[in-house]
Coordinates of C-alpha atoms and ligand atoms in Angstrom, one line a residue:
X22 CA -13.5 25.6 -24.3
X23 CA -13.8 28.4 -21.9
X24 CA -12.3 27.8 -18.1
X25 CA -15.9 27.8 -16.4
X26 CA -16.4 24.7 -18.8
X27 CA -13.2 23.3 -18.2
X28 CA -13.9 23.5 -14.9
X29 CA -17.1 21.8 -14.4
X30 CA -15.7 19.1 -16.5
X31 CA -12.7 18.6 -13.9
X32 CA -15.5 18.1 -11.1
X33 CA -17.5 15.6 -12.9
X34 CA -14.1 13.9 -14.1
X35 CA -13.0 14.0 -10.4
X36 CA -16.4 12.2 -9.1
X37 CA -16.9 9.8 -12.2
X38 CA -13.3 8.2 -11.9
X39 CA -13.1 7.9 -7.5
X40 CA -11.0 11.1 -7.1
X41 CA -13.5 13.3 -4.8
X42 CA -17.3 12.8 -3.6
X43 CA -19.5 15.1 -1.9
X44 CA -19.3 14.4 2.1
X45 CA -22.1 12.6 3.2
X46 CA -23.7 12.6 -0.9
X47 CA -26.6 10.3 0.2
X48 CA -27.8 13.0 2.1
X49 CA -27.6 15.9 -0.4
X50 CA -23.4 16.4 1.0
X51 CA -22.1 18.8 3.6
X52 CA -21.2 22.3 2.4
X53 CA -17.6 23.0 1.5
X54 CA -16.7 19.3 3.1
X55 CA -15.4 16.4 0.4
X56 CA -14.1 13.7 0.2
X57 CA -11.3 11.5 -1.7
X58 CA -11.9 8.4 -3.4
X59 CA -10.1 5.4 -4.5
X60 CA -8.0 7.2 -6.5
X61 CA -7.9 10.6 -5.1
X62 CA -6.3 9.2 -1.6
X63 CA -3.6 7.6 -3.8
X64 CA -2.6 10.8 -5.6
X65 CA -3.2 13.1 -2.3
X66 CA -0.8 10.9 -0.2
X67 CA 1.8 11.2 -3.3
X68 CA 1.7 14.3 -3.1
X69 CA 1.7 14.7 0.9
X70 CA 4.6 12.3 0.8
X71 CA 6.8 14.7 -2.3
X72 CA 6.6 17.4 0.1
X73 CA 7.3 15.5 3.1
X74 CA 10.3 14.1 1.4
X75 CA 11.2 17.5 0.5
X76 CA 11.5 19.1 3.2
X77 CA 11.9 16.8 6.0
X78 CA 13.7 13.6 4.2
X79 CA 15.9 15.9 2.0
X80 CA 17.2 18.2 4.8
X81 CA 19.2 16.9 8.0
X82 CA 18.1 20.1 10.2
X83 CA 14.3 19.8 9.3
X84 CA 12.7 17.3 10.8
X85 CA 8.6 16.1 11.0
X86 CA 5.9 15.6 13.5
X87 CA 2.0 14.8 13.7
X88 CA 0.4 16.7 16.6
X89 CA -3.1 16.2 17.9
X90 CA -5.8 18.3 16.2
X91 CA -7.3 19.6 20.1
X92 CA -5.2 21.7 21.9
X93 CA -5.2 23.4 25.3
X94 CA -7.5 26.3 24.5
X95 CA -5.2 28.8 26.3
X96 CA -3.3 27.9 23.1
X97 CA -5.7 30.0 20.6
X98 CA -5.9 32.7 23.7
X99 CA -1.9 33.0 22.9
X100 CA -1.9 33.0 19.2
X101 CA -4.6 35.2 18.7
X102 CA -7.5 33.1 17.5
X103 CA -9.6 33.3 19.8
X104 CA -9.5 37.7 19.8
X105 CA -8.5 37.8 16.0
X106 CA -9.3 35.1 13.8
X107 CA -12.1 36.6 11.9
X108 CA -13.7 37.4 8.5
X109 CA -15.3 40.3 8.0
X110 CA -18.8 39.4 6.0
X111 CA -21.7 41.5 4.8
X112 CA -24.8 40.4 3.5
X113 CA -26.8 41.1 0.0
X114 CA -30.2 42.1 1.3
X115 CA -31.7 41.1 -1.6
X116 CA -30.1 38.1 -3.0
X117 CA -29.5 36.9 1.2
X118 CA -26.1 35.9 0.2
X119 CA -23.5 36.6 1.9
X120 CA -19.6 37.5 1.6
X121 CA -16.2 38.0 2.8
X122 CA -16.0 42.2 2.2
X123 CA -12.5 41.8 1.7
X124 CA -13.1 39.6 -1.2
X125 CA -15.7 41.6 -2.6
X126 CA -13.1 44.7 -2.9
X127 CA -10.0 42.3 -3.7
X128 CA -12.0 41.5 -6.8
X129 CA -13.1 44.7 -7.7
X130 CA -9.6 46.1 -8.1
X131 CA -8.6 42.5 -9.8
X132 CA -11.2 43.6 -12.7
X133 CA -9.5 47.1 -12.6
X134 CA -6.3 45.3 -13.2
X135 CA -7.5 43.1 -16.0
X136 CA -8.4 46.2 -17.7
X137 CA -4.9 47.4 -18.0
X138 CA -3.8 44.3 -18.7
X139 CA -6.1 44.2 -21.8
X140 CA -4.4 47.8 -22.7
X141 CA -1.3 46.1 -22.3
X142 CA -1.9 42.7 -24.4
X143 CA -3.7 45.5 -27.3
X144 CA -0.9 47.8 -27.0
X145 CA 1.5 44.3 -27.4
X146 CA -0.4 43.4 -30.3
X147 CA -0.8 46.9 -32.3
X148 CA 3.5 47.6 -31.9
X149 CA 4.9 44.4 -31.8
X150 CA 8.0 43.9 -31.4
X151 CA 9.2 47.4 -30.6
X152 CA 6.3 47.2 -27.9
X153 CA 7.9 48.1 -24.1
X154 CA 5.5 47.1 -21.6
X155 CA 7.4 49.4 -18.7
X156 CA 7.3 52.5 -20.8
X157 CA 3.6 52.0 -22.2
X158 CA 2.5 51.2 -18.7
X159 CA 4.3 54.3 -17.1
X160 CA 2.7 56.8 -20.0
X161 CA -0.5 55.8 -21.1
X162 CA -3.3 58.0 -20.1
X163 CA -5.7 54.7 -19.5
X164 CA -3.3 52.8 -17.8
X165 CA -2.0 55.6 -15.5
X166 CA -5.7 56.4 -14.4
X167 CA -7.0 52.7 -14.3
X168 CA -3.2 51.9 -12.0
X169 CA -4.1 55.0 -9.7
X170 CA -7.8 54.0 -9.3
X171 CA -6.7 50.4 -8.1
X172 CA -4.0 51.8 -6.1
X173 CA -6.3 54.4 -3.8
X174 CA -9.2 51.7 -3.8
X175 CA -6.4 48.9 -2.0
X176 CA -4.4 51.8 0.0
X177 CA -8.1 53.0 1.7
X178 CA -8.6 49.4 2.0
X179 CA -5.1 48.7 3.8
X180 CA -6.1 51.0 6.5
X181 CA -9.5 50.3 7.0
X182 CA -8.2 47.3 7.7
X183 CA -5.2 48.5 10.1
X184 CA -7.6 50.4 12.1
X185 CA -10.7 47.3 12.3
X186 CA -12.9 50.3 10.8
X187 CA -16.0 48.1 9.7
X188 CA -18.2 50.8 8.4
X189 CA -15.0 52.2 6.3
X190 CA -15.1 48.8 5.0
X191 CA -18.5 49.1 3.7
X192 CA -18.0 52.4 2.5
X193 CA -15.2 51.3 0.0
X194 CA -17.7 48.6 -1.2
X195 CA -20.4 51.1 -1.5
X196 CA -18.2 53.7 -3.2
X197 CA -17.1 51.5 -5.6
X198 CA -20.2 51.1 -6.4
X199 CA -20.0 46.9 -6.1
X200 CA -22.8 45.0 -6.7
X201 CA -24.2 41.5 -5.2
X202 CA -23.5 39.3 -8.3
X203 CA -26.6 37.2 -7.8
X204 CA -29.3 40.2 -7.3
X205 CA -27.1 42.9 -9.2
X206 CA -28.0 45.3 -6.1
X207 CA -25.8 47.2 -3.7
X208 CA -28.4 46.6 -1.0
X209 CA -25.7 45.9 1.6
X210 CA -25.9 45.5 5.3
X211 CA -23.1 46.5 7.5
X212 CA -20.0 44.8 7.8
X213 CA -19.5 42.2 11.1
X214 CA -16.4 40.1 12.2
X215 CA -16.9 36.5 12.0
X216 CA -14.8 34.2 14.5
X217 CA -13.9 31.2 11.2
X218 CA -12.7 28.5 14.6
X219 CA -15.1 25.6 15.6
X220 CA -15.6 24.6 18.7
X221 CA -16.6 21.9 20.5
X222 CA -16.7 20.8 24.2
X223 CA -14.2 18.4 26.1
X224 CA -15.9 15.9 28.9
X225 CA -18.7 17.8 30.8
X226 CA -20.5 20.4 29.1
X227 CA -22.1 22.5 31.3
X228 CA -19.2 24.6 32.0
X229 CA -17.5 27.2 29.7
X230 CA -14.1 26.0 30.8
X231 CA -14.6 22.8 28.8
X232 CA -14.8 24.8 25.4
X233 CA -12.5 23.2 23.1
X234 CA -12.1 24.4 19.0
X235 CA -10.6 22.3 16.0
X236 CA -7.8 23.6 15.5
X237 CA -7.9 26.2 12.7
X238 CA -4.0 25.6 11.4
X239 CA -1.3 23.2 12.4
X240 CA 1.6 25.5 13.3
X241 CA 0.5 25.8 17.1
X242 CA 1.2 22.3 17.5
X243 CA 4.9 23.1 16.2
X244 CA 5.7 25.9 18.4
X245 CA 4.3 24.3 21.8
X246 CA 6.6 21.9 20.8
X247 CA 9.2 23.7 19.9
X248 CA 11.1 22.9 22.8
X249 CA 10.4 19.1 23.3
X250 CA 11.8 18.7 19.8
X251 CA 14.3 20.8 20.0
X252 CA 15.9 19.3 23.6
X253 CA 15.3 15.6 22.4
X254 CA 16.3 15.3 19.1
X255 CA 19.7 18.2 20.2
X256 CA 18.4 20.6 17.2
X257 CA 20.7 23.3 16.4
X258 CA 19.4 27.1 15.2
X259 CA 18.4 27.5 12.5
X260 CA 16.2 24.2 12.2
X261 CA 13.0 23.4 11.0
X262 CA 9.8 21.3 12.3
X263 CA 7.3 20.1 9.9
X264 CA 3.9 18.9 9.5
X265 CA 1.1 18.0 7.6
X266 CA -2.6 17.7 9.4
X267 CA -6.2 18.5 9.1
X268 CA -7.4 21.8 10.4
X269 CA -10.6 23.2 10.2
X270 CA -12.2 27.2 9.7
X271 CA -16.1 27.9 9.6
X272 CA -15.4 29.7 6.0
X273 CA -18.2 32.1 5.7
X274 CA -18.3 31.7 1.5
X275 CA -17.4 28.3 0.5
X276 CA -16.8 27.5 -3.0
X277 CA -15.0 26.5 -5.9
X278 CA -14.6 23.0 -4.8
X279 CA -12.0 22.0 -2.9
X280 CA -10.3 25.1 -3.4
X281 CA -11.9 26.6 0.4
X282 CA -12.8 24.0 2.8
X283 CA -14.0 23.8 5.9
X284 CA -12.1 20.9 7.1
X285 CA -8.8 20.8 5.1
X286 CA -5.3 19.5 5.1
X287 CA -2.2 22.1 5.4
X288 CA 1.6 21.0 4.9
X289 CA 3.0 23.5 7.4
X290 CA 6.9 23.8 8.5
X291 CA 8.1 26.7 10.6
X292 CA 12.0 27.5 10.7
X293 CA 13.7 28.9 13.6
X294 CA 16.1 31.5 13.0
X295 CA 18.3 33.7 15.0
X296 CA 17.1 37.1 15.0
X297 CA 18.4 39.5 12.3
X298 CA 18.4 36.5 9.8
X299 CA 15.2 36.0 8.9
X300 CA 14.8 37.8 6.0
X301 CA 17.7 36.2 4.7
X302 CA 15.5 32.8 5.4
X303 CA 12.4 34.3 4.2
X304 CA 14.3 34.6 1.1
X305 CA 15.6 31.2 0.7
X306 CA 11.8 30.1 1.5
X307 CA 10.6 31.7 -1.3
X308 CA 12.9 30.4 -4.2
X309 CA 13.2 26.9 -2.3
X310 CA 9.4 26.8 -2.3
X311 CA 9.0 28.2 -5.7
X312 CA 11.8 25.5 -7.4
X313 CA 9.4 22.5 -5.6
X314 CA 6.2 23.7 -7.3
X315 CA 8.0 24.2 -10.8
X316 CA 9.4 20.6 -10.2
X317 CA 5.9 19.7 -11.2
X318 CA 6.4 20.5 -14.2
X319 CA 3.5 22.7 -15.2
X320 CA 5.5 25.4 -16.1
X321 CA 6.4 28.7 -14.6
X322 CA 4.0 31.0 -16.2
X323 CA 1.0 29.5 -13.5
X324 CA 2.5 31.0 -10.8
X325 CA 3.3 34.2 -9.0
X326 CA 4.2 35.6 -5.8
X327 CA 2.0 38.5 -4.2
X328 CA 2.7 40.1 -1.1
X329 CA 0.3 40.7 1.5
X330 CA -1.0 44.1 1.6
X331 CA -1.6 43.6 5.1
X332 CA 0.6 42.4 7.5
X333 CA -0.6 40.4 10.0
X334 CA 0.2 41.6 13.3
X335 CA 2.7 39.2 14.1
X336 CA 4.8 39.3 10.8
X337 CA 7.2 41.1 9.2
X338 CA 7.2 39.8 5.6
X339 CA 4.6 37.5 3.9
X340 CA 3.3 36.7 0.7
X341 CA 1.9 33.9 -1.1
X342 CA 2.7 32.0 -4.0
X343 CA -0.3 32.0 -6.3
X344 CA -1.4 30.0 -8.7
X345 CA -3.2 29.9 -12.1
X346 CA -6.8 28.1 -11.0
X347 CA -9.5 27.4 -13.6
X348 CA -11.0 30.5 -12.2
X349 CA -7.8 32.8 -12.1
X350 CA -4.8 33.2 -9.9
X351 CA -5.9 32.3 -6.3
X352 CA -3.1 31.4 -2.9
X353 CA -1.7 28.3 -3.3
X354 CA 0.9 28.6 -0.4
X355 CA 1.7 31.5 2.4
X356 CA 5.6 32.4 3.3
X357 CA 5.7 34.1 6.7
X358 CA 8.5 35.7 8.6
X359 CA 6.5 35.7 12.2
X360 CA 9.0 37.0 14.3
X361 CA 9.6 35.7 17.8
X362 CA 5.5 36.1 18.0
X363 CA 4.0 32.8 18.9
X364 CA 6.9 31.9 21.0
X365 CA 6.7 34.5 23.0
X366 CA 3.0 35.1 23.1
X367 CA 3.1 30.8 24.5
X368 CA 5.9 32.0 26.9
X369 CA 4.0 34.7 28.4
X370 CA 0.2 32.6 28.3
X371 CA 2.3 29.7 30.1
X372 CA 4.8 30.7 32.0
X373 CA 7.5 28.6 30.3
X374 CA 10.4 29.6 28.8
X375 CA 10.9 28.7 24.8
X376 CA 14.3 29.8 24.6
X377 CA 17.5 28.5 22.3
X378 CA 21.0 28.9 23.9
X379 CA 23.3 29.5 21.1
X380 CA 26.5 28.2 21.9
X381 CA 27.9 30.2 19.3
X382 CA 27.3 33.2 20.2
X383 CA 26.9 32.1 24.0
X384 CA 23.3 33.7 24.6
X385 CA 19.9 32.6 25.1
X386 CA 17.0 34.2 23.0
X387 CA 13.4 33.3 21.7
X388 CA 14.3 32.5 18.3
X389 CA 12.6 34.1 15.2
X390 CA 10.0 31.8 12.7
X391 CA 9.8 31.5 8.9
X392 CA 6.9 29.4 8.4
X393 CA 5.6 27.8 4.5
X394 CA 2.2 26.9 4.5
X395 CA 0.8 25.1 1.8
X396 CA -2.9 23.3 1.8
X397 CA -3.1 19.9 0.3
X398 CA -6.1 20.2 -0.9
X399 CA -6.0 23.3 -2.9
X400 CA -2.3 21.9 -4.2
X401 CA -4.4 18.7 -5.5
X402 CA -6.9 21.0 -7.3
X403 CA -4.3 22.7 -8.4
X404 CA -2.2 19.7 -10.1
X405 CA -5.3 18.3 -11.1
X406 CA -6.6 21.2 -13.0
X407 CA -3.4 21.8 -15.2
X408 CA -3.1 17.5 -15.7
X409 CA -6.7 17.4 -17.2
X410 CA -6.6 17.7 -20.5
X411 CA -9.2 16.8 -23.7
X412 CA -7.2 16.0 -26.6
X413 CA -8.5 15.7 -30.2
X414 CA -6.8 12.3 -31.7
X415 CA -5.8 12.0 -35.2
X416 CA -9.0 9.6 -35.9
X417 CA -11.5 12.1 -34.9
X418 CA -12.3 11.1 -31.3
X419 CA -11.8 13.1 -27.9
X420 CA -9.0 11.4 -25.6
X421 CA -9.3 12.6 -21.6
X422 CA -6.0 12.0 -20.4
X423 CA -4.4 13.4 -16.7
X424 CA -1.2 13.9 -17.5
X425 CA -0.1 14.0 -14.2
X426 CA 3.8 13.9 -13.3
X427 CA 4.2 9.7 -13.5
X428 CA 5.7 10.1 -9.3
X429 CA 1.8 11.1 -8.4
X430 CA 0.0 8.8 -10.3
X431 CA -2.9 7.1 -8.1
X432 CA -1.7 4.0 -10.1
X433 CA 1.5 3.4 -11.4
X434 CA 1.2 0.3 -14.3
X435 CA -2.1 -1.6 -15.7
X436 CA -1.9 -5.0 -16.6
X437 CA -3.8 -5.9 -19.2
X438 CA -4.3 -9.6 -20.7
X439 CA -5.7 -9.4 -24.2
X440 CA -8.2 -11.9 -23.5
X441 CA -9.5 -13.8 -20.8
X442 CA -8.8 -17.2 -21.3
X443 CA -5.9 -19.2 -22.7
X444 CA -3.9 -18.7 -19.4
X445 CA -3.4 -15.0 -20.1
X446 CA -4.9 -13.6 -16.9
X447 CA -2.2 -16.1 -15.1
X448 CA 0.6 -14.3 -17.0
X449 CA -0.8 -11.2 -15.8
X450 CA -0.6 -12.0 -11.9
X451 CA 3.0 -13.0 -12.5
X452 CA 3.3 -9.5 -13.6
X453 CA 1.5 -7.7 -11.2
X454 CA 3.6 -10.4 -8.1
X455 CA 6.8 -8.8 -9.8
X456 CA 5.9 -5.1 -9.6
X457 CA 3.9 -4.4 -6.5
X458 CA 6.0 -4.5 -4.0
X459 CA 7.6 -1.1 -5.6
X460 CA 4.5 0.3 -7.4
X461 CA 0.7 0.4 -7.4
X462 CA -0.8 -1.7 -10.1
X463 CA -4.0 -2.5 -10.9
X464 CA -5.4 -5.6 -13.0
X465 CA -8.0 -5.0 -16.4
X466 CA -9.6 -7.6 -18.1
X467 CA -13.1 -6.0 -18.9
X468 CA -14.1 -4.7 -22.3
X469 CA -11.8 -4.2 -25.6
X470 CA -8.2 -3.2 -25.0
X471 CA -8.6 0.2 -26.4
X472 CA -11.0 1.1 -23.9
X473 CA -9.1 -0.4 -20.9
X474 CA -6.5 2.5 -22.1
X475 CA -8.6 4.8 -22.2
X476 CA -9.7 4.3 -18.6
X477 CA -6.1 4.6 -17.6
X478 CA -5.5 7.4 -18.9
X479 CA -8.5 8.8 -18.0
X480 CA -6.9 8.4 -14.1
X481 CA -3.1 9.0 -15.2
X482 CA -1.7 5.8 -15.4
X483 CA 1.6 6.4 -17.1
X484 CA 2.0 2.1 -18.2
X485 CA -0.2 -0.4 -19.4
X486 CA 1.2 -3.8 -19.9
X487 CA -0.5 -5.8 -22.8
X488 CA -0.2 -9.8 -22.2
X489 CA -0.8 -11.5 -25.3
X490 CA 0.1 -15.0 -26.6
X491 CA 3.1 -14.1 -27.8
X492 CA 3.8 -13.4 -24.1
X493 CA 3.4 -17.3 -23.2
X494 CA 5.7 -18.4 -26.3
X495 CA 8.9 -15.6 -25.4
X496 CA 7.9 -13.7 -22.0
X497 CA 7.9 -10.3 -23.6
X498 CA 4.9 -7.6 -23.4
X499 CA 3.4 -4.8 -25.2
X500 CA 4.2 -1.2 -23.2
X501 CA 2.3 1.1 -23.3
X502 CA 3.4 5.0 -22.9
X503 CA 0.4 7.5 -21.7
X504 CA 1.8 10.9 -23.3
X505 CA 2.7 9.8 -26.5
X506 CA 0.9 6.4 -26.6
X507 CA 3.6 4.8 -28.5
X508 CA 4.0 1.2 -27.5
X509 CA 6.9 -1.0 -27.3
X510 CA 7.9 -4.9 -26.9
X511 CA 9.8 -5.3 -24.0
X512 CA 10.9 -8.8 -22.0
X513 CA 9.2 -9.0 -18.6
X514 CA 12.5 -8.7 -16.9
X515 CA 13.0 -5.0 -18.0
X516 CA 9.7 -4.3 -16.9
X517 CA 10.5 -3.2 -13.1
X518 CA 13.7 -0.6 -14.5
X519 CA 11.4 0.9 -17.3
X520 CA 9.0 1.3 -14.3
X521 CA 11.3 2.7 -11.9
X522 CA 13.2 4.6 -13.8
X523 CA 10.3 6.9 -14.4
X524 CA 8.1 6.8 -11.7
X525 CA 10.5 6.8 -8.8
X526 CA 10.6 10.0 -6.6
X527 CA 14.3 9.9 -6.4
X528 CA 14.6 11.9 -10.0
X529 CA 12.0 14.8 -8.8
X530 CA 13.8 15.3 -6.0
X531 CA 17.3 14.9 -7.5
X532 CA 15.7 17.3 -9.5
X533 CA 15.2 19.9 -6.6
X534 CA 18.7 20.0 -5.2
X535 CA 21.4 21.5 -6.2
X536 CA 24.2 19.3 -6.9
Ligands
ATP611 P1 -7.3 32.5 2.2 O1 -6.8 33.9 2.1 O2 -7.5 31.8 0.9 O3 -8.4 32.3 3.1 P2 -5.3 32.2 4.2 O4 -4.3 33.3 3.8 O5 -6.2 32.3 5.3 O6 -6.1 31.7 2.9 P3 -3.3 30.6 5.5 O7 -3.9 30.8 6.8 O8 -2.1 31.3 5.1 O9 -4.5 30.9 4.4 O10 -3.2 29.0 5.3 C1 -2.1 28.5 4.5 C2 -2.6 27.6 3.4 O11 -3.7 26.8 3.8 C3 -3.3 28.4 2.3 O12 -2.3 28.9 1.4 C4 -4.1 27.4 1.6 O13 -3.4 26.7 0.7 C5 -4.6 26.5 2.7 N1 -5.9 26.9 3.2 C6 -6.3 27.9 4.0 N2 -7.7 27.9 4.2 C7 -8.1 26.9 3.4 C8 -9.4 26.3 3.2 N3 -10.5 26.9 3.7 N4 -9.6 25.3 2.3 C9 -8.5 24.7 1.7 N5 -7.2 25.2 1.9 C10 -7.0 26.2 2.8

């Protein structure tokens, strides 16, 4: 099935079993705005709390807060929101659409790319195994011209950029000759900055001082903080603060589900580093944020790291991990070494000192940042593309399974009682009264029992529990396994080890650190 398929399939999946809605469906939804059902606020908190428990629970000098989503407003004057927190867009004057430029040429020179890739995989194909990718990629004619061509495009780009030249912008697009992929035309108007933060207003509002936005990423809330947290809770450099939180950006193109929002969740922790170390950190941020995703277990070829072509003002290293969407690699999660930026730009905006005395080295200083960023949202889409999977059985039919990593699962066991009568259902409660107080279970008693499996593992659910009579006479139960579907009698007083012992987040994150 090809990914555009795939990937349709994954939104009606998502919407027919209570993972996402439309916002606001009834009234034909809110664009770009979602969200989570039944079962998609289980497996989104799951997932919130693996990272929380990886970061904050798992490290003694990292530690977690939950600040409010308004801020002073002076705040986004300081971090550079309010003068720099734009898109640049351009419209199709045909089709009316409109786009983020950058995109629109980040694409472009993707395609260039997959062409020498397709040299490449040919090349591999025709040689074999005496093929060496470095050597055909430094020498072949196609490759070499293709490699330059995508090089000058994103090096013209890169300055553009550096210098906020607009029109430059829209000369790339025209000379690569880009078209509108709804009209086919390269009937383009100029290129104009877009400010992505809402705003609302705070009490009164008459009066422009009472302008307040949503925030557009939770990391401010750490570094006005910074101090509080530091002072109460006697931090020591280098430390981390974390936290997870909604934030919110007027995206100009919204699509591809929930993979660009306008309101969103982020998992943000910035690090604190004494200057002249924070490359070391940035370093350490990278594999340690690398190791957590591959703890999923969806293996290492769907992701990457690519760093930014463009620094941001305020940074001195960044990339971002990518990952292997339905729709190709996209950012899953930014690593950023942001210098002592926000902390000074909040000293100088308040007149407050955010300064670390380091009583090793006997000196006061505004300490340097390494921030991870990853959204929640666009993590969930990303777990719950590579867990969807359509399976051909043995008997001809078509299994939907989501074989999600059993810690995640919105639901941990089903209990099942083969019929509904002959005091079966009670045996089932019994079950259920012994395992919820450590898992999520559900109860099933509708329709045949092959169909109650396959609604559980249409959701994930790595157990089903069958009660039948032979239950009554000896107090053992059918188990049922979701990846292999192998089942097994077991005596009810095993159940809660065979459950823990797999669904526990104690082994993932085990798992994650060393020793
Ligand atoms: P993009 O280039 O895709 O717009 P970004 O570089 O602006 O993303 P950051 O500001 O680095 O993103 O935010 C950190 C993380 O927050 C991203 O890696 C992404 O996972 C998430 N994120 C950012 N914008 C959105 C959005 N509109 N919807 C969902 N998640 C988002």
């Amino acid at each position: 099935m090809n990914p555009d398929d795939i990937f349709k399939n994954i939104i009606s999946h998502s919407k027919e079993y209570g993972f996402i809605f439309q916002s606001s469906e009834i009234y034909d939804g809110l664009s770009a705005v979602y969200d989570y059902g039944q079962m998609g606020a289980e497996l989104k908190k799951n997932l919130r709390d693996y990272w929380w428990k990886a970061m904050v629970q798992m490290h003694e000098n990292i530690v977690g807060i939950d600040s409010a989503i308004f801020m002073h407003p002076t705040t986004w004057k300081a971090s550079g929101h309010v003068d720099a927190f734009n898109d640049p867009l351009i419209d199709n004057k045909d089709s009316k659409k409109r786009y983020r430029a950058d995109v629109l040429i980040e694409e472009h020179v993707a395609k260039i790319e997959g062409k020498i890739q397709k040299e490449v995989d040919k090349a591999r194909e025709r040689f074999g195994e005496a093929f060496n990718e470095a050597t055909f990629r430094e020498t072949n004619a196609r490759v070499l011209e293709n490699q330059a061509k995508a090089d000058a495009i994103l090096a013209r780009f890169k300055d553009a950029l550096e210098k906020n030249n607009l029109e430059e912008v829209r000369q790339i697009i025209i000379d690569c000759e880009i078209v509108c992929p709804v009209s086919g035309s390269k009937n383009w108007t100029e290129v104009r900055q877009f400010n992505l933060m809402f705003s609302t207003s705070m009490g009164a509002v008459t009066e422009d001082s009472n302008v307040i936005y949503l925030r557009p990423e939770t990391a401010q809330g750490i570094f006005v903080n910074f101090l509080n947290v530091q002072k109460s809770g006697r931090m020591k450099v280098p430390f981390g603060i974390a936290q997870t939180g909604k934030a919110f950006r007027n995206e100009i193109v919204a699509r591809q589900f929930i993979f660009r929002m306008r309101e969103f969740e982020q998992m943000e922790m910035q690090f604190f580093v004494r200057p002249g170390t924070e490359m070391e950190w940035y370093n350490y941020w990278k594999a340690t944020r690398m190791n957590w995703h591959n703890s999923l277990g969806f293996g290492q070829a769907n992701y990457r790291f690519h760093d930014h072509i463009k620094l941001a003002h305020y940074a001195n290293a960044a990339c971002d991990i990518e990952f292997n969407f339905p729709f190709g690699f996209k950012e899953l999660e930014g690593i950023h070494s942001r210098t002592d930026f926000d902390l000074k730009a909040h000293e100088k905006f308040s007149g407050k000192k955010l300064q670390y005395f380091d009583p090793e080295l006997n000196q006061n200083y505004v300490p340097y940042v390494v921030e991870t960023s990853v959204g929640l949202d666009r993590l969930f889409l990303a777990v719950l593309s590579k867990a969807y999977v359509e399976e051909k059985l043995e008997d001809g039919t078509t299994r939907v399974a989501l074989n999600l990593p059993a810690f995640l699962a919105p639901i941990k066991v089903a209990v099942l009682p083969l019929v509904k009568k002959d005091g079966l259902p009670e045996k089932a409660r019994e079950i259920i009264n012994l395992l919820k107080y450590d898992n999520a279970c559900t109860y099933d008693e509708k329709d045949t029992i092959g169909k109650r499996y396959r609604r559980q593992d249409a959701i994930g659910t790595p157990f089903c529990i069958t009660i039948d009579h032979q239950t009554l006479e000896d107090n053992t139960v059918t188990i049922r396994h979701r990846d292999t579907m192998q089942q097994e009698r077991v005596s009810i007083e095993q159940l809660p080890q065979i459950v823990e012992e797999k669904v526990s987040f104690k082994k993932a994150l085990q798992g994650l650190m060393p020793g």
